[in-house]
Coordinates of C-alpha atoms and ligand atoms in Angstrom, one line a residue:
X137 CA -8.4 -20.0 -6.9
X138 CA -6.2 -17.2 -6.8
X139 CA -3.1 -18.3 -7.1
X140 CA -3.9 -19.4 -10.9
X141 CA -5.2 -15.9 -12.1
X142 CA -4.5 -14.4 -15.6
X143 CA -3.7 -11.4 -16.7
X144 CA -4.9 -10.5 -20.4
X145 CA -2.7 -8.1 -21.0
X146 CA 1.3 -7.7 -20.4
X147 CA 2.7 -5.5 -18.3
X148 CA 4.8 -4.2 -21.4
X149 CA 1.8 -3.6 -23.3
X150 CA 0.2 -1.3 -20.3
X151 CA 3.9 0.3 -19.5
X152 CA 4.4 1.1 -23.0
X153 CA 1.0 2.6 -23.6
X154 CA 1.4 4.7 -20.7
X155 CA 4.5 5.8 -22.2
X156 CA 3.4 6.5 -25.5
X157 CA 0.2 8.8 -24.5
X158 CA 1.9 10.9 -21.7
X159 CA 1.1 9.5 -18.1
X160 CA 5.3 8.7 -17.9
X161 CA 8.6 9.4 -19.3
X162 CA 11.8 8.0 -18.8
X163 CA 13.6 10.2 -17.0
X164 CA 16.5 12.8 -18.2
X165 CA 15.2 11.4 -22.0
X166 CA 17.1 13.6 -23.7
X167 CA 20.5 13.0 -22.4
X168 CA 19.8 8.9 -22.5
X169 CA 17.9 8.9 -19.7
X170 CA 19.2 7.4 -15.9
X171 CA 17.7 3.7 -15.5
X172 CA 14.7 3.1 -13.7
X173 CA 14.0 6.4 -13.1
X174 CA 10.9 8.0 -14.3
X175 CA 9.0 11.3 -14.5
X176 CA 5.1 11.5 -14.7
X177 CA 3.9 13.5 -17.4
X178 CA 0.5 15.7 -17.9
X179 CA -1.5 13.0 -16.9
X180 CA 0.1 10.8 -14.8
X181 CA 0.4 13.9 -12.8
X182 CA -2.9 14.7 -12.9
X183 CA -3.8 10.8 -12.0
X184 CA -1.2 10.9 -8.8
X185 CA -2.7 14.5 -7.6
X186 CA -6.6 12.9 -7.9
X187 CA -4.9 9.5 -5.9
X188 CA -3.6 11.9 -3.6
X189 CA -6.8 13.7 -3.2
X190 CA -8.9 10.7 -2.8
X191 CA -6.7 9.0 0.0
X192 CA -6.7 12.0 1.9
X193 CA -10.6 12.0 1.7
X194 CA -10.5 8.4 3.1
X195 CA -7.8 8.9 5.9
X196 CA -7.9 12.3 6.8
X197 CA -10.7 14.2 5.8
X198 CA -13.6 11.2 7.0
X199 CA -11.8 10.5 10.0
X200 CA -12.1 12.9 13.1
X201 CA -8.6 12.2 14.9
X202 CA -5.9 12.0 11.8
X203 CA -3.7 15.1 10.7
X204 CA -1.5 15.9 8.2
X205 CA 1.9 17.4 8.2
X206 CA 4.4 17.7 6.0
X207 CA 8.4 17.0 7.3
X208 CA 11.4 17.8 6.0
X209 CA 13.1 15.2 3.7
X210 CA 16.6 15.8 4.8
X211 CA 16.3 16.0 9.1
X212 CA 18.6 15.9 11.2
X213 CA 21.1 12.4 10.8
X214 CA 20.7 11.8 14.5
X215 CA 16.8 10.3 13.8
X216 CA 18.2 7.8 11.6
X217 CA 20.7 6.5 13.9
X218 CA 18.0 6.7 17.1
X219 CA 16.4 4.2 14.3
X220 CA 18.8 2.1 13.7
X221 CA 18.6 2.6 10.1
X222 CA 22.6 4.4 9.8
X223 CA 23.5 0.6 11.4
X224 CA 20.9 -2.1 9.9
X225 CA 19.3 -0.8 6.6
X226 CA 21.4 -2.5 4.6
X227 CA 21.0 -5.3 1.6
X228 CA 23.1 -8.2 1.3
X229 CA 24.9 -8.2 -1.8
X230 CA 26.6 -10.8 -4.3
X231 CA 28.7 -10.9 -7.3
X232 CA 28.6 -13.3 -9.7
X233 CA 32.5 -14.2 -10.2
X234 CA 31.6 -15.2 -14.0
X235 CA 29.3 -12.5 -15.4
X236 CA 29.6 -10.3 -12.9
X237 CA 25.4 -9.7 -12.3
X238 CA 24.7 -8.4 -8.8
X239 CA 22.5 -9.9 -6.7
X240 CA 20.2 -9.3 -4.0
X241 CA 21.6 -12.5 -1.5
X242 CA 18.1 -13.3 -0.3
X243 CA 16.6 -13.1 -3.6
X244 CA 19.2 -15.3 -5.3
X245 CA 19.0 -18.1 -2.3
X246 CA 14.7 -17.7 -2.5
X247 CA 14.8 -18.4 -6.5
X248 CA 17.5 -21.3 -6.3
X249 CA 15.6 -22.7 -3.4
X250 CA 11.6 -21.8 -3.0
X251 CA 11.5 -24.2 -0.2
X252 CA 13.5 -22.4 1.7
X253 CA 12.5 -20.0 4.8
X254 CA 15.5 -17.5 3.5
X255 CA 13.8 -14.6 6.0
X256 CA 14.9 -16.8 8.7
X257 CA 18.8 -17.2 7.9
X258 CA 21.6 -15.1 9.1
X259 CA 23.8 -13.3 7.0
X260 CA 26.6 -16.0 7.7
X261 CA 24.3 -18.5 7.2
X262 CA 23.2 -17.1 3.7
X263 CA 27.0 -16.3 2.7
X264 CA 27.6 -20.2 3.6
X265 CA 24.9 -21.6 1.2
X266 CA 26.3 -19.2 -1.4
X267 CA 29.6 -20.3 -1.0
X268 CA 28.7 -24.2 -0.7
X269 CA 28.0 -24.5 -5.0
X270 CA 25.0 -25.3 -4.5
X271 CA 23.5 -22.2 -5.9
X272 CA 23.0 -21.1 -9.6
X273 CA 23.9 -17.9 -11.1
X274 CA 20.0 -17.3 -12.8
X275 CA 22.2 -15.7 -15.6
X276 CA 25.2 -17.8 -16.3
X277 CA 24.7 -21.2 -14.8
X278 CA 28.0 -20.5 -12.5
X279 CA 28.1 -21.6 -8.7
X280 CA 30.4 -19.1 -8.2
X281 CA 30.0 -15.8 -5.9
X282 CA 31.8 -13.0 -4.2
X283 CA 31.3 -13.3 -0.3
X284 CA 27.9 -11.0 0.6
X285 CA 28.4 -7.4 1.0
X286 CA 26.4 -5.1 3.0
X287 CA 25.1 -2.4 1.0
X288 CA 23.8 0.8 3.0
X289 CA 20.8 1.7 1.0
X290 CA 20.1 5.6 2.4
X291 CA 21.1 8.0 0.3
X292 CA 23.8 10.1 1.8
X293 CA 24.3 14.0 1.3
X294 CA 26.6 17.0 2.8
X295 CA 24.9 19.9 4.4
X296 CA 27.1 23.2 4.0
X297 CA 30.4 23.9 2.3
X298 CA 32.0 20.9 3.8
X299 CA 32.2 17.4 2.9
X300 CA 33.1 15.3 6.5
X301 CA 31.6 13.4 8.8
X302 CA 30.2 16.6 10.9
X303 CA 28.6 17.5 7.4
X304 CA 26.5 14.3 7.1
X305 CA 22.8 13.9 6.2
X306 CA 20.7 11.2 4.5
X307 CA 17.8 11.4 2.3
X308 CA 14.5 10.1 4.2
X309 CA 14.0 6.1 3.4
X310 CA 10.9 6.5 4.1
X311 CA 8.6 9.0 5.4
X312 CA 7.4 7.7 8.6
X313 CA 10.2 9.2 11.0
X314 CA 8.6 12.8 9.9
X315 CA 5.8 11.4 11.9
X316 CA 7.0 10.5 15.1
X317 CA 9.6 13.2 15.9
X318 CA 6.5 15.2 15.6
X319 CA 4.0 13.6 17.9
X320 CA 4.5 15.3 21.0
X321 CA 4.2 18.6 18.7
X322 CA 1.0 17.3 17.0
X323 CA -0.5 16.0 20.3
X324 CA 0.0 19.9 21.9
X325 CA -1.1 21.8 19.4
X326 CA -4.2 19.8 18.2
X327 CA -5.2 19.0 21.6
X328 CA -5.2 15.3 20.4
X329 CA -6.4 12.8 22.6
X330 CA -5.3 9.0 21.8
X331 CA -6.1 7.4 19.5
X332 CA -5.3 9.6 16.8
X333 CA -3.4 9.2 13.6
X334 CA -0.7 11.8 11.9
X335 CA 0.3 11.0 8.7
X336 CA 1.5 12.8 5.3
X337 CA 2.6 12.4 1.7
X338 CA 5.8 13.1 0.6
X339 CA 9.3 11.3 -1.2
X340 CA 11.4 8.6 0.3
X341 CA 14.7 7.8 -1.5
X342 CA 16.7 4.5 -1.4
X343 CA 19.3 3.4 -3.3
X344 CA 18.0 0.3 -3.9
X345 CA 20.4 -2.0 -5.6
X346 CA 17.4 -3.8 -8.2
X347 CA 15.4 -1.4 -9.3
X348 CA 13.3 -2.2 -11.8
X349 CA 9.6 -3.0 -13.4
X350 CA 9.0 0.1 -14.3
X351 CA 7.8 2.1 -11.1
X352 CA 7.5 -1.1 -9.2
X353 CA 10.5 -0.4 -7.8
X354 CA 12.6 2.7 -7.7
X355 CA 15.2 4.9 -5.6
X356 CA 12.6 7.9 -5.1
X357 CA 9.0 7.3 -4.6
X358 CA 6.3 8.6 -2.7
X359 CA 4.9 7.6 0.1
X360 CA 1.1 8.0 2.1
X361 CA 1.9 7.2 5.6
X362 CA 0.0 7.2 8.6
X363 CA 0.9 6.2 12.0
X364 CA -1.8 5.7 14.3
X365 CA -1.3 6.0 18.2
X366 CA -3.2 4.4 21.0
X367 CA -2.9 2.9 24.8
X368 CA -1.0 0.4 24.8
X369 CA -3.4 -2.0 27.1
X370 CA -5.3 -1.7 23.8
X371 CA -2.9 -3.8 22.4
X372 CA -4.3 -7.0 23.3
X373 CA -7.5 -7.5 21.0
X374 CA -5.6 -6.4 18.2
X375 CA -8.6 -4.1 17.0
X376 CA -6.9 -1.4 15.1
X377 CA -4.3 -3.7 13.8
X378 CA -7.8 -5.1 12.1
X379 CA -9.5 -1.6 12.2
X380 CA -6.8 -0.5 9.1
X381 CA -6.3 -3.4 7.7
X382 CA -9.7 -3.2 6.9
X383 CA -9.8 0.4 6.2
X384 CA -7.0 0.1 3.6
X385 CA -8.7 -3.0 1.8
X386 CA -11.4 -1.1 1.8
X387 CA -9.6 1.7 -0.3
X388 CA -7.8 0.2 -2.4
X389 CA -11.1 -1.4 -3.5
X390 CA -12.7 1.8 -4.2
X391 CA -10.1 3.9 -6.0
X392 CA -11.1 0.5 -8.4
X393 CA -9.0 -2.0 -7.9
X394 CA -10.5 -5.5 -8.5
X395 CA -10.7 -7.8 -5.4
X396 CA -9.3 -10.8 -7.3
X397 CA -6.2 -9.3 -7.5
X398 CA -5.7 -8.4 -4.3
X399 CA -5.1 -10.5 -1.0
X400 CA -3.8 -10.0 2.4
X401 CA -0.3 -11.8 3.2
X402 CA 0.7 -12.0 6.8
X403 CA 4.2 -11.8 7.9
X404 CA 5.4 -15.0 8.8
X405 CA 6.7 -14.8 12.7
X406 CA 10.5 -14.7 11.1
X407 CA 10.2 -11.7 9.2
X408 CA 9.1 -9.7 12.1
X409 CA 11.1 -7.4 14.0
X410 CA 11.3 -8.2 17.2
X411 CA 9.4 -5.5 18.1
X412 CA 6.9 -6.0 15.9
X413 CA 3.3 -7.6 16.9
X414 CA 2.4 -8.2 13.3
X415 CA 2.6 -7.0 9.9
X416 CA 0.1 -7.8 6.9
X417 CA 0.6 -6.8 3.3
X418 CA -1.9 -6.0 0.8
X419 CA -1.0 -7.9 -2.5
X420 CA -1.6 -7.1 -5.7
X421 CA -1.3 -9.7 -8.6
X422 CA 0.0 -7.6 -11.2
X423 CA 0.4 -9.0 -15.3
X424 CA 3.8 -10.6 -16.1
X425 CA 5.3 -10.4 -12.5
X426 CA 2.6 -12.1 -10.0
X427 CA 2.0 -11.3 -6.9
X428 CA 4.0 -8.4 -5.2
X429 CA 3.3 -6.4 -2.2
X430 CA 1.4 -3.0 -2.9
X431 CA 1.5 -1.4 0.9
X432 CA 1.9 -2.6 4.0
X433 CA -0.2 -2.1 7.7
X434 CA 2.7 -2.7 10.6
X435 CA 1.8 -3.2 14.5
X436 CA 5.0 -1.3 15.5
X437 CA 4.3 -1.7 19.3
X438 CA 5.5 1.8 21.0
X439 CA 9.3 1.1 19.3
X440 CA 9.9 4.0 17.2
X441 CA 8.6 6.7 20.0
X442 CA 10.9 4.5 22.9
X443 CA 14.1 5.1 20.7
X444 CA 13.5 9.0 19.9
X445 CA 13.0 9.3 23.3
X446 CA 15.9 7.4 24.3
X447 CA 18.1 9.3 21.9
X448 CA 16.5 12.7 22.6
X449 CA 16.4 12.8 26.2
X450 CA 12.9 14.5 25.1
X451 CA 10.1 13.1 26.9
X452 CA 7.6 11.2 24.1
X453 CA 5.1 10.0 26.9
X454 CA 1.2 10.9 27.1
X455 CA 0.0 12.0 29.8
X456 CA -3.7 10.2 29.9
X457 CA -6.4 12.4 31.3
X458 CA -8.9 9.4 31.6
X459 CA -6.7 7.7 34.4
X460 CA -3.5 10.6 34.7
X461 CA -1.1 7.7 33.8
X462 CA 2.0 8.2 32.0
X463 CA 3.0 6.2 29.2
X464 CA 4.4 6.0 25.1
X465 CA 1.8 5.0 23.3
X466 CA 1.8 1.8 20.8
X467 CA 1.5 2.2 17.0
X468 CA -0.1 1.3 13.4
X469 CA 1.6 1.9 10.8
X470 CA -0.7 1.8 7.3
X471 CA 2.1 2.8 5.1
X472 CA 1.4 3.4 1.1
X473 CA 3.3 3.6 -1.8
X474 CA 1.7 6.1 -4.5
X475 CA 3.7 5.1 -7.2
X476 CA 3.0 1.1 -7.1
X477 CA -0.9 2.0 -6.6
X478 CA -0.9 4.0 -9.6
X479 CA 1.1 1.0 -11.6
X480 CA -1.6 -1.7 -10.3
X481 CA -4.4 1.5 -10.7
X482 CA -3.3 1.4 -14.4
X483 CA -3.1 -2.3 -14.8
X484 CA -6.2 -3.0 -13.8
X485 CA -8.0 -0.1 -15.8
X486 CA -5.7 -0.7 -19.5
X487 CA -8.6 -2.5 -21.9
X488 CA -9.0 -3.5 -25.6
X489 CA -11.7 -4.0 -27.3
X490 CA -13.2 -4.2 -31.1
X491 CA -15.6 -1.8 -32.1
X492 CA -17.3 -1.6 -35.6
X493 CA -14.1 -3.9 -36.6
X494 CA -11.8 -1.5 -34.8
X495 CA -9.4 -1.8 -31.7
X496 CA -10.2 1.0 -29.0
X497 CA -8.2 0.6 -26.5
X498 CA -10.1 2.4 -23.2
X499 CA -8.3 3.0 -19.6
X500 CA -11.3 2.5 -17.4
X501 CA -9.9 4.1 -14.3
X502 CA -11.9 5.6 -12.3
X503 CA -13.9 8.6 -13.1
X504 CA -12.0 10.8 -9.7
X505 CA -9.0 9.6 -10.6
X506 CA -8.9 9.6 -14.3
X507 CA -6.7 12.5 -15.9
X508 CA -9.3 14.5 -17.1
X509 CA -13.2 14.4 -16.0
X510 CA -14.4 15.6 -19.3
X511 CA -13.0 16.5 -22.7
X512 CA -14.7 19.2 -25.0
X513 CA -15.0 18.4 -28.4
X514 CA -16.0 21.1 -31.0
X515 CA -18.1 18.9 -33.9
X516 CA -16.4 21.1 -36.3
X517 CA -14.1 24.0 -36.7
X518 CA -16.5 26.6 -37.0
X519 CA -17.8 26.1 -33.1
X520 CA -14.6 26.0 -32.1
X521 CA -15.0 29.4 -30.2
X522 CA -18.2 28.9 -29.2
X523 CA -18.0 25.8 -27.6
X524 CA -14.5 27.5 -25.6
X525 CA -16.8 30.3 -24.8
X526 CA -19.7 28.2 -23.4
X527 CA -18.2 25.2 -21.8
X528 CA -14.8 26.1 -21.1
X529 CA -14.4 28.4 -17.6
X530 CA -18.0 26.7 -16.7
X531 CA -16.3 23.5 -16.6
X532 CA -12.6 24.0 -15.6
X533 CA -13.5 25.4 -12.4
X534 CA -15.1 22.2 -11.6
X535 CA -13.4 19.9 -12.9
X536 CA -10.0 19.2 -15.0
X537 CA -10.8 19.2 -18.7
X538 CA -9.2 18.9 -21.6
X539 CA -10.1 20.8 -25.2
X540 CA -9.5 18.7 -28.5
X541 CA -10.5 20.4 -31.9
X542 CA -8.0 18.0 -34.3
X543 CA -9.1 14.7 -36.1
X544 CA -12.9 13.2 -36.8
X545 CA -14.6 13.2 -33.7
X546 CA -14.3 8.8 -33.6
X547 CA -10.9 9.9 -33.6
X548 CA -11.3 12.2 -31.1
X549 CA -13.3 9.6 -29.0
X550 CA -10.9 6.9 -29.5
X551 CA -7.9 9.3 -28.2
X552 CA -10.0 10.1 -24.5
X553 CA -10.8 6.6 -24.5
X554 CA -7.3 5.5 -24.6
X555 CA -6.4 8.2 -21.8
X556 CA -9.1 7.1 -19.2
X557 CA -11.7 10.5 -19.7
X558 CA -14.8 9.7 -18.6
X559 CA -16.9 11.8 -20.6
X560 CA -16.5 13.6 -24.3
X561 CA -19.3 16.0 -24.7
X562 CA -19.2 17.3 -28.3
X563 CA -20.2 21.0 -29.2
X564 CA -22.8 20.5 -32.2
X565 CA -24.7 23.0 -34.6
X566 CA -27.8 22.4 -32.7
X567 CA -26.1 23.3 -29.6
X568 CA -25.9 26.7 -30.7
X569 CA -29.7 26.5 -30.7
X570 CA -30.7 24.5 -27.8
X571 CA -27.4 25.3 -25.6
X572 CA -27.1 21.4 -25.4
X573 CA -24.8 19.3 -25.7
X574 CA -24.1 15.8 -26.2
X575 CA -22.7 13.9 -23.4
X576 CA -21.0 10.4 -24.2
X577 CA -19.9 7.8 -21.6
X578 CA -16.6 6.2 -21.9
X579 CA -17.3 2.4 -20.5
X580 CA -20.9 2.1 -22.3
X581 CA -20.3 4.7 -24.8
X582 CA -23.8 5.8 -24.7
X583 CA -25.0 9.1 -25.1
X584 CA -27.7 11.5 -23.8
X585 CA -28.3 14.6 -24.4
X586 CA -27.4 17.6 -21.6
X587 CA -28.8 21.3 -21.0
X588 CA -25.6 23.2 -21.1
X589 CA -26.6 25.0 -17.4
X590 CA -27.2 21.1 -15.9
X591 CA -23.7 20.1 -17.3
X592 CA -21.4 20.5 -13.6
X593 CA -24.5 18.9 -11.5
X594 CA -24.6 16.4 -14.2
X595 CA -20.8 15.6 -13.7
X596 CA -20.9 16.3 -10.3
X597 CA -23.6 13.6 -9.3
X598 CA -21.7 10.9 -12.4
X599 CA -18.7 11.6 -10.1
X600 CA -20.1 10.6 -6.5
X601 CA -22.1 7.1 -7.9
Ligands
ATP722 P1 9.8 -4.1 -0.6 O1 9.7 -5.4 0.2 O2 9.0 -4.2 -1.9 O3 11.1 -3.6 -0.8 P2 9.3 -2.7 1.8 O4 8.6 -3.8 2.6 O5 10.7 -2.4 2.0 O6 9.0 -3.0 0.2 P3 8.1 -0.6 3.1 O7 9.3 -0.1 3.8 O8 7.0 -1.3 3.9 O9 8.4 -1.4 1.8 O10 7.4 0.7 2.4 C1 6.0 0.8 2.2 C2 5.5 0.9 0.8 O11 6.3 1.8 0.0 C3 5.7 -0.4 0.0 O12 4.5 -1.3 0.3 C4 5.7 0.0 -1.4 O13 4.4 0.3 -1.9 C5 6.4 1.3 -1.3 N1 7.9 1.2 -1.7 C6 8.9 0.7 -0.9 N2 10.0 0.7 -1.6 C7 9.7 1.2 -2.8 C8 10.5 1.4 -4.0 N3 11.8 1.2 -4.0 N4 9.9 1.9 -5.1 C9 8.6 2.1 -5.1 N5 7.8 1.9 -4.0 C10 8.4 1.5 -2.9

């Protein structure tokens, strides 16, 4: 049953090791760093680019009718207003009177009373139940709170020499909007006929008010978003709402996730806008904090195009060749958060195990999204050149690779392992006869022996399996 999974291993033991061996930093480090904020190092960089890489393949590159684009992150503030999110993206906020922790309202109601159907309360409703002592500060025991605040969560900035009003801008909260102000420009110029997606990759900021598990949750992120037109009178069978909820199971399965930790969750008929015709989250049970949602699919109905238009004056309809009807077309929104995939990417892959009486710990991600596809070990000093000379420049304009000359090679092994490479393929004195090398496998740690000239189809045909 899924709800009783385990986890064998915390999620301080994974975030620390990912710490420790380079994939993150805390951010600013040197100057005490600025909480919950994080930067990704050498090869957490390396893992995101591969992540971005492979989902691109999947959405973009496989599918005939979905483009990429990449929008500005500060546009103008007039899109956020046509979407309501200058007047309604706000979290309800809470003191506690006696040790002054700050709440999320909804959060503090949902842990005090599980029973609850909190998504379904007003804001007066919720600041009632606050007020009535019947809820627990989760720190202190006290009953008593400040009334809710509404915190605006978009960032806010000042374009030009001038701080007013006129001067306003926000930070994107999410990506999305990037998408729709640009359909009618994406449907011209790629001669797009519905359905088609546009979607991109980029950083969303909000000043979320509890951050925290690391990069569970954070003010800047990045997102992978894709919004998927169609006709509206394909609304009724609900087929792409099924199409990419499929399709983005489907993907988060094969960048390795395991399917035990994963589950669809289904908006209950409260939490939706009323706009909205659905909305499913993809789950992932991740160690020490349980279930928590990893992306999100959204049936968006034609909402988001009806308001730019509205706020515009620009017409957003499509013009249907099939029938010459007018209309705004309805919407999917598969929306993605690269930085909680890579968390639930590394939590799934972090492993320990003994061998020959040792621990190796091994990061079996997998082998396209790993930091490096290969590292090149040297046996000993003296081929150090060598083994630059042959396997270097062949490799690296393949694949990323990584060189490591220090330490006995078990050391060396156990280092790779720990990091996620796939394959260490050691230079050796008889390579320098044969032109051969020895090529060992991370999860099996077997080895075989390779012709220097087969190495990149070798890797090559490893990679695609
Ligand atoms: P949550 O309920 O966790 O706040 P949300 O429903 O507001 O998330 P969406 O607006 O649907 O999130 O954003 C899509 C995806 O972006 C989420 O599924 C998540 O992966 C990611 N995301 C959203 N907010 C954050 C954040 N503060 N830090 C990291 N990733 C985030």
């Amino acid at each position: 049953m899924k709800e009783d999974l385990k986890r064998k291993y915390s999620f301080e033991t994974i975030t620390t090791h990912l710490v420790t061996s380079g994939f993150l930093y805390p951010s600013s480090e040197i100057y005490g760093g600025l909480s919950n904020t994080w930067d990704y190092g050498q090869l957490g960089t390396l893992v995101e680019n591969h992540l971005r890489n492979v989902w691109r393949q999947h959405f973009v590159r496989e599918k005939m009718n979905v483009y990429e684009i990449d929008p500005a992150i500060i546009m103008n503030p007039k899109v956020w207003k046509a979407t309501g999110h200058v007047d309604n993206f706000h979290d309800p906020l809470v003191d506690c009177k006696h040790c002054h922790e700050r709440f999320r309202a909804d959060k503090l109601i949902k842990e005090n009373k599980p029973e609850l159907d909190v998504d379904g309360l007003t804001s007066k409703e919720m600041n009632d139940l606050i007020q009535s002592g019947e809820i627990k500060c989760p720190s202190c025991d006290s009953t008593s709170f400040t009334p809710i605040r509404q915190f605006q969560m978009m960032f806010k900035t000042f374009i030009g020499v001038t701080e007013d009003s006129s001067s306003e801008a926000y930070l994107r909260p999410e990506t999305a909007q990037g998408l729709f102000v640009n359909f009618k420009n994406v449907q011209r110029t790629a001669r797009a006929k519905l359905p088609f997606g546009i979607c991109d990759i980029g950083k969303a900021f909000r000043n979320e008010i509890t951050p925290g598990n690391f990069t569970f949750r954070t003010r800047e992120f990045t997102q992978m978003e894709i919004e998927f037109f169609y006709k509206p009178s394909d609304e009724n069978d609900a087929k792409y709402f099924d199409y990419w909820k499929q399709e983005c199971l489907s993907f988060v399965e094969k960048v390795g996730l395991k399917p035990d930790y994963l589950r669809y969750r289904d908006h209950e008929p409260t939490e939706l806008a009323f706009y909205s015709k659905g909305t499913t989250d993809i789950e992932y049970f991740f160690p020490s904090l349980g279930w928590g949602e990893l992306m999100g699919i959204a049936s968006r109905t034609n909402y988001d195009l009806s308001r730019h238009q509205n706020a515009s004056s620009q017409d957003l309809t499509y013009l249907d060749p099939e029938d010459n009807t007018r209309y705004i077309p309805h919407v999917i929104e598969p929306s993605f958060g690269c930085d909680r995939l890579l968390l639930a990417l590394f939590c799934d892959a972090y492993d320990e195990e003994e061998v020959g009486g040792e621990k190796r710990i091994v990061l079996r991600l997998d082998k396209k999204l790993a930091p490096y596809t290969a590292a090149i070990l040297p046996l000993s000093n003296k081929l150090v050149d060598q083994a630059k000379d042959k396997l270097w420049s062949l490799l690296a304009k393949d694949f990323d690779v990584v060189f490591d000359q220090t330490g006995s090679i078990g050391k060396r092994y156990r280092r790779e392992d720990a990091i996620g490479t796939p394959y260490c393929i050691t230079y050796d004195f008889q390579s320098e006869e044969d032109d051969s090398v020895t090529v060992r496998e991370r999860d099996s740690m077997e080895q075989v022996r390779i012709k220097i000239s087969e190495l990149n189809s070798y890797l090559k045909e490893q990679l695609t399996k």
